[in-house]
Coordinates of C-alpha atoms in Angstrom, one line a residue:
X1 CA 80.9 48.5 47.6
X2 CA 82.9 48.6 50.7
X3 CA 82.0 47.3 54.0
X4 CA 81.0 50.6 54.9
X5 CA 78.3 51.5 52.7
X6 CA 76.2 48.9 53.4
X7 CA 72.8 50.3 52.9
X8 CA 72.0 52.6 49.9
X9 CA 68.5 53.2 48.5
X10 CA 67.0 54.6 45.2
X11 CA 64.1 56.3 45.1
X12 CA 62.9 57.0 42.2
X13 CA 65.6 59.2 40.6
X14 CA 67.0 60.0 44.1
X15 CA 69.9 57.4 45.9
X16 CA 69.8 57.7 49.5
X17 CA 73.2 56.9 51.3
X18 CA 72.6 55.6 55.0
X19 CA 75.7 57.6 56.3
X20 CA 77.6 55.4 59.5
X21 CA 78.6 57.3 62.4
X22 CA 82.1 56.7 61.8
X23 CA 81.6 58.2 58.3
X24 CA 84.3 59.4 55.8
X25 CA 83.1 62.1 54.0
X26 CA 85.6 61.9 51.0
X27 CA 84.7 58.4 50.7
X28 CA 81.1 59.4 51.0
X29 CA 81.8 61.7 48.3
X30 CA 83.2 59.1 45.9
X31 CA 80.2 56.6 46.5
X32 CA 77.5 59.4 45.8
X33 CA 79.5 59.9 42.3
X34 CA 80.0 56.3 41.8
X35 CA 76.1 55.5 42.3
X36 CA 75.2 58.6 39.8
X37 CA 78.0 57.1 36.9
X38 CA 76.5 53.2 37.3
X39 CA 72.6 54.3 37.5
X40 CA 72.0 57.4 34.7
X41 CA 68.9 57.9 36.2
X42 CA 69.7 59.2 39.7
X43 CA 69.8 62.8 39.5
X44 CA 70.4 63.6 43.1
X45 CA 72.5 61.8 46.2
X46 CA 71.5 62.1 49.8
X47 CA 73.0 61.1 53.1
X48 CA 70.8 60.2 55.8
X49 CA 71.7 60.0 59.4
X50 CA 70.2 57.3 61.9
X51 CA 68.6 59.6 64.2
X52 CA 65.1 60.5 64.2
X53 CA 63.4 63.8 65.9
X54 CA 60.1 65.6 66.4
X55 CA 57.1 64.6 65.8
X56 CA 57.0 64.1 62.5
X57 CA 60.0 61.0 62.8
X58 CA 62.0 62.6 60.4
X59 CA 65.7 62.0 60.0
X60 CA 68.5 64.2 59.6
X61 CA 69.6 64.4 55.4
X62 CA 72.7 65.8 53.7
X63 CA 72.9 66.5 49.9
X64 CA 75.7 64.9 48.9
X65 CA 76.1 65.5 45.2
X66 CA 73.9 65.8 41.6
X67 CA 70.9 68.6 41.6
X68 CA 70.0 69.6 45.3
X69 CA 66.4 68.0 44.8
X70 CA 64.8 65.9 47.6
X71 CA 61.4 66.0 45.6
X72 CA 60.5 62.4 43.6
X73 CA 58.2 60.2 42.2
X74 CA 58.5 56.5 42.8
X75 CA 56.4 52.9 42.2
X76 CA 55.8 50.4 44.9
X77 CA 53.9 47.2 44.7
X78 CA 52.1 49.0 41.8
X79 CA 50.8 51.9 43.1
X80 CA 52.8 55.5 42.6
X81 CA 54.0 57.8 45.2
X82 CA 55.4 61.6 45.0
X83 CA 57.0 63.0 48.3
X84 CA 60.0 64.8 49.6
X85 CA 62.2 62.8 51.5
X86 CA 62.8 64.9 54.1
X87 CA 59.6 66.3 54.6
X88 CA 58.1 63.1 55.3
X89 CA 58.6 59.7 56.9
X90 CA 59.8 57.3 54.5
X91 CA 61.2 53.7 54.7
X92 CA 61.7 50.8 52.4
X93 CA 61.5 48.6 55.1
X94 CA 57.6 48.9 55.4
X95 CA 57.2 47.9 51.7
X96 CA 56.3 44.1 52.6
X97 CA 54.1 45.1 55.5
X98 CA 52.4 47.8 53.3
X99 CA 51.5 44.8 50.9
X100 CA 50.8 42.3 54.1
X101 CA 48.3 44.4 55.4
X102 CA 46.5 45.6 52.3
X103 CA 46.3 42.3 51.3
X104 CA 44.0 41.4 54.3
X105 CA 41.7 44.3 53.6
X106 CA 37.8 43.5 52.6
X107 CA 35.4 44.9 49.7
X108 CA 33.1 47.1 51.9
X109 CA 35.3 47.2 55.3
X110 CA 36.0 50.9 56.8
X111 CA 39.4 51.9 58.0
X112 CA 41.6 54.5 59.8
X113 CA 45.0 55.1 59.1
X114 CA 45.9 57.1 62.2
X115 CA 49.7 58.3 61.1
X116 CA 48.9 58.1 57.5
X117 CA 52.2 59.7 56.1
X118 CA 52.5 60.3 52.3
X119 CA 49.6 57.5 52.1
X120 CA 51.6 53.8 51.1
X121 CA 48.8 51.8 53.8
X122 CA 45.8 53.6 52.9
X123 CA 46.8 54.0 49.0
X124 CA 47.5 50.6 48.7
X125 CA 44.5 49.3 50.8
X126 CA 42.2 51.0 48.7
X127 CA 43.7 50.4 45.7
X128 CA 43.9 46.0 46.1
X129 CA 41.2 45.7 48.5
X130 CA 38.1 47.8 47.7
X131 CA 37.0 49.1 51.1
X132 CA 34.4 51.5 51.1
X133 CA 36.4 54.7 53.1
X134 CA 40.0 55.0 54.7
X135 CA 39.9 57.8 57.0
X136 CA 44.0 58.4 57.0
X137 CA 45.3 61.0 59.5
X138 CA 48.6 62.9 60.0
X139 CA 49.6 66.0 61.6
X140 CA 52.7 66.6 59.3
X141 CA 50.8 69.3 56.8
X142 CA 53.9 68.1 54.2
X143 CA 52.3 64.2 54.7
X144 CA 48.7 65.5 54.1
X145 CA 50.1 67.7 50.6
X146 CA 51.7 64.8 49.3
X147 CA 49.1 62.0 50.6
X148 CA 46.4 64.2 48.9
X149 CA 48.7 64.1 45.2
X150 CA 49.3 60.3 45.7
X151 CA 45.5 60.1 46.4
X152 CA 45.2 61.7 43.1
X153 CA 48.0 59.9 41.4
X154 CA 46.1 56.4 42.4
X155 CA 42.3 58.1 41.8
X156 CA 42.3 56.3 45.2
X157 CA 38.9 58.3 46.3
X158 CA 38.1 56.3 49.3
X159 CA 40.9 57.7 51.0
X160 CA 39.8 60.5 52.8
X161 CA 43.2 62.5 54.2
X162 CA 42.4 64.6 56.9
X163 CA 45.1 66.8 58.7
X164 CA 45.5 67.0 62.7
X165 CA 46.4 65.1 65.2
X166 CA 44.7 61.7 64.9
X167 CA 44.4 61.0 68.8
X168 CA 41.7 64.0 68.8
X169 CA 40.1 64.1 65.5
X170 CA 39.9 60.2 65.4
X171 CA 36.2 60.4 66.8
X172 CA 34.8 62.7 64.5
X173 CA 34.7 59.9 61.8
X174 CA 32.8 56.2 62.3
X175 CA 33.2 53.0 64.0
X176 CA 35.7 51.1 61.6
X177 CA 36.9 47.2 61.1
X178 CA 39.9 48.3 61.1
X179 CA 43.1 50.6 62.3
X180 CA 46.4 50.7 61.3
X181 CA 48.5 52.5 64.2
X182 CA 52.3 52.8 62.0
X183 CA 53.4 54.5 65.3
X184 CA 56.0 52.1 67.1
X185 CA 57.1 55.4 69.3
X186 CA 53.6 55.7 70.6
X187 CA 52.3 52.4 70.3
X188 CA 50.5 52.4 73.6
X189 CA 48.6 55.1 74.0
X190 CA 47.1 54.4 69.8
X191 CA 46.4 51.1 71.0
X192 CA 43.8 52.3 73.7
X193 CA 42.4 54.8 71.2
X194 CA 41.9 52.5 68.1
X195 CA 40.1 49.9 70.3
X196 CA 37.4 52.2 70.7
X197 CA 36.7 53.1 67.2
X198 CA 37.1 49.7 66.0
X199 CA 34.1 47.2 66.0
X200 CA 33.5 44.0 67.9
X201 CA 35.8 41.2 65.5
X202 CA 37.5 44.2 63.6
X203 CA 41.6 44.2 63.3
X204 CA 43.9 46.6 65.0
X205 CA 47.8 46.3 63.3
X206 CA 49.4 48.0 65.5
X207 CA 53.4 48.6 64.9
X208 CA 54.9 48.6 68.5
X209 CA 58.7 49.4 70.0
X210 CA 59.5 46.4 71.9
X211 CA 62.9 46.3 74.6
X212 CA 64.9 43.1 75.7
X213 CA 66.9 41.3 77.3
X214 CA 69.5 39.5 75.7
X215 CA 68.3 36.0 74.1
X216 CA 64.7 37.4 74.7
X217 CA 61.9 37.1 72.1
X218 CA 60.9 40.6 71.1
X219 CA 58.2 38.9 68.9
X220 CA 56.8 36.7 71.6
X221 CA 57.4 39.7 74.1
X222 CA 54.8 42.3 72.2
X223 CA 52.7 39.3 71.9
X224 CA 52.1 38.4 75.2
X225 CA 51.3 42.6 75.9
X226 CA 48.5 42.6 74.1
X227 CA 45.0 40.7 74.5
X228 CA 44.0 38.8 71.1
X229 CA 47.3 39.4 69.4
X230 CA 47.6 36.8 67.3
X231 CA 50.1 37.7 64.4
X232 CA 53.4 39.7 65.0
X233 CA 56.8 40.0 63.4
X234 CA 60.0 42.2 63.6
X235 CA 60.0 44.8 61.0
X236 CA 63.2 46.5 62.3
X237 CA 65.9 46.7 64.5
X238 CA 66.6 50.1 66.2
X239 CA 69.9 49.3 68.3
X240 CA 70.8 46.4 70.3
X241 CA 67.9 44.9 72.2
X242 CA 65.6 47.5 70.8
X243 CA 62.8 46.5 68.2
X244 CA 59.7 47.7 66.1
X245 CA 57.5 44.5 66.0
X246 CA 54.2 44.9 64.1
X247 CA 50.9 42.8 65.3
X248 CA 47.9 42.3 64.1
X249 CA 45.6 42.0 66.9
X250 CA 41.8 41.3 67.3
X251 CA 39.4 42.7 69.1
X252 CA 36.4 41.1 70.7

């Protein structure tokens, strides 16, 4: 692979080209039919740009070559997921923190999802830790279709999906022990809305956009923003000096 490819993805039976912003497009060309001859299974070949709009976070995608399909079905850390890439917010990098957080969930505990996507945190919290309800909320209507299949696909039934805008219909539901807030962009203003629907000693994991200076802990920086933090770690770079850092933060 050349230096310039240096991220692709597969998803299921879909590769996912990160495409540079220097890109060559008959070189991009070559690489989607390279990645189709070495793996038989990938049907279809996207590019995907490094912006993200809207409020849905969505990035821009080409179709670069096989069927023009951006529908699939995939497994991750045993659960499976069905979702169009770009319809919804998807990213391999959350895979460890999708595990990290289920992992810490109780038999019994209550939990809202607040930007619930295609389902990965509230799927996989249900499925490994046995709470009794995850409330999961997005206001993407493709994210609720394909978190209600996935919800399926898992017979997952403590995960209730709900569509809307989780900052209002967050307090039509109860109290929880916990919130997970996979927001970076709006980090903020989910922080001050989970702490009131989470109880006394419940968890907040709040996923937070953190700026610095050069030689400056971005880690230590989100850390010292919020009272009781007392976990955090970078899940991402953005662009220089920028970060999405994800805490886990108690709340007395």
């Amino acid at each position: 692979m050349t230096k310039e490819w240096k991220r692709i993805e597969i998803l299921g039976d879909i590769a996912i080209i990160g495409i540079p912003f220097n890109a060559n497009y008959d070189l991009l060309y070559s690489k989607a039919n390279e990645v189709m001859k070495n793996n038989k299974y990938v049907k279809s070949v996207w590019g995907r740009y490094r912006d993200t709009k809207g409020d849905f976070r969505l990035p821009t995608y080409t179709h670069i070559a096989g069927e023009k399909r951006s529908e699939t079905i995939f497994r991750e850390n045993g659960c499976i997921y069905f979702l169009d890439i770009t319809k919804v917010f998807y990213s391999s990098k959350l895979s460890y923190e999708h595990l990290r957080i289920a992992s810490q969930v109780k038999r019994g505990e209550k939990i809202i999802n607040m930007f619930s996507g295609y389902g990965p945190f509230s799927i996989l919290s249900a499925k490994i830790g046995s709470p009794a309800v995850v409330y999961s909320f997005d206001i993407n209507p493709y994210a609720y279709y394909y978190m209600m299949a996935n919800v399926g696909l898992n017979k997952t039934w403590s995960v209730i999906p709900i569509y809307g805008d989780a900052f209002k219909k967050i307090y039509s539901v109860d109290d929880v022990d916990r919130v997970i807030c996979p927001l970076p962009e709006k980090s903020r203003e989910a922080y001050e809305v989970a702490k009131q629907k989470v109880k006394p000693g419940g968890i907040i994991h709040l996923f937070t956009e953190v700026e610095v200076a050069k030689g400056e802990d971005p880690v230590k920086k989100a850390l010292n923003e919020y009272k009781g933090a007392y976990f955090g770690r970078i899940v991402r770079s953005v662009k220089p000096y920028l970060y999405h850092v994800i805490l886990d933060i108690k709340v007395d």
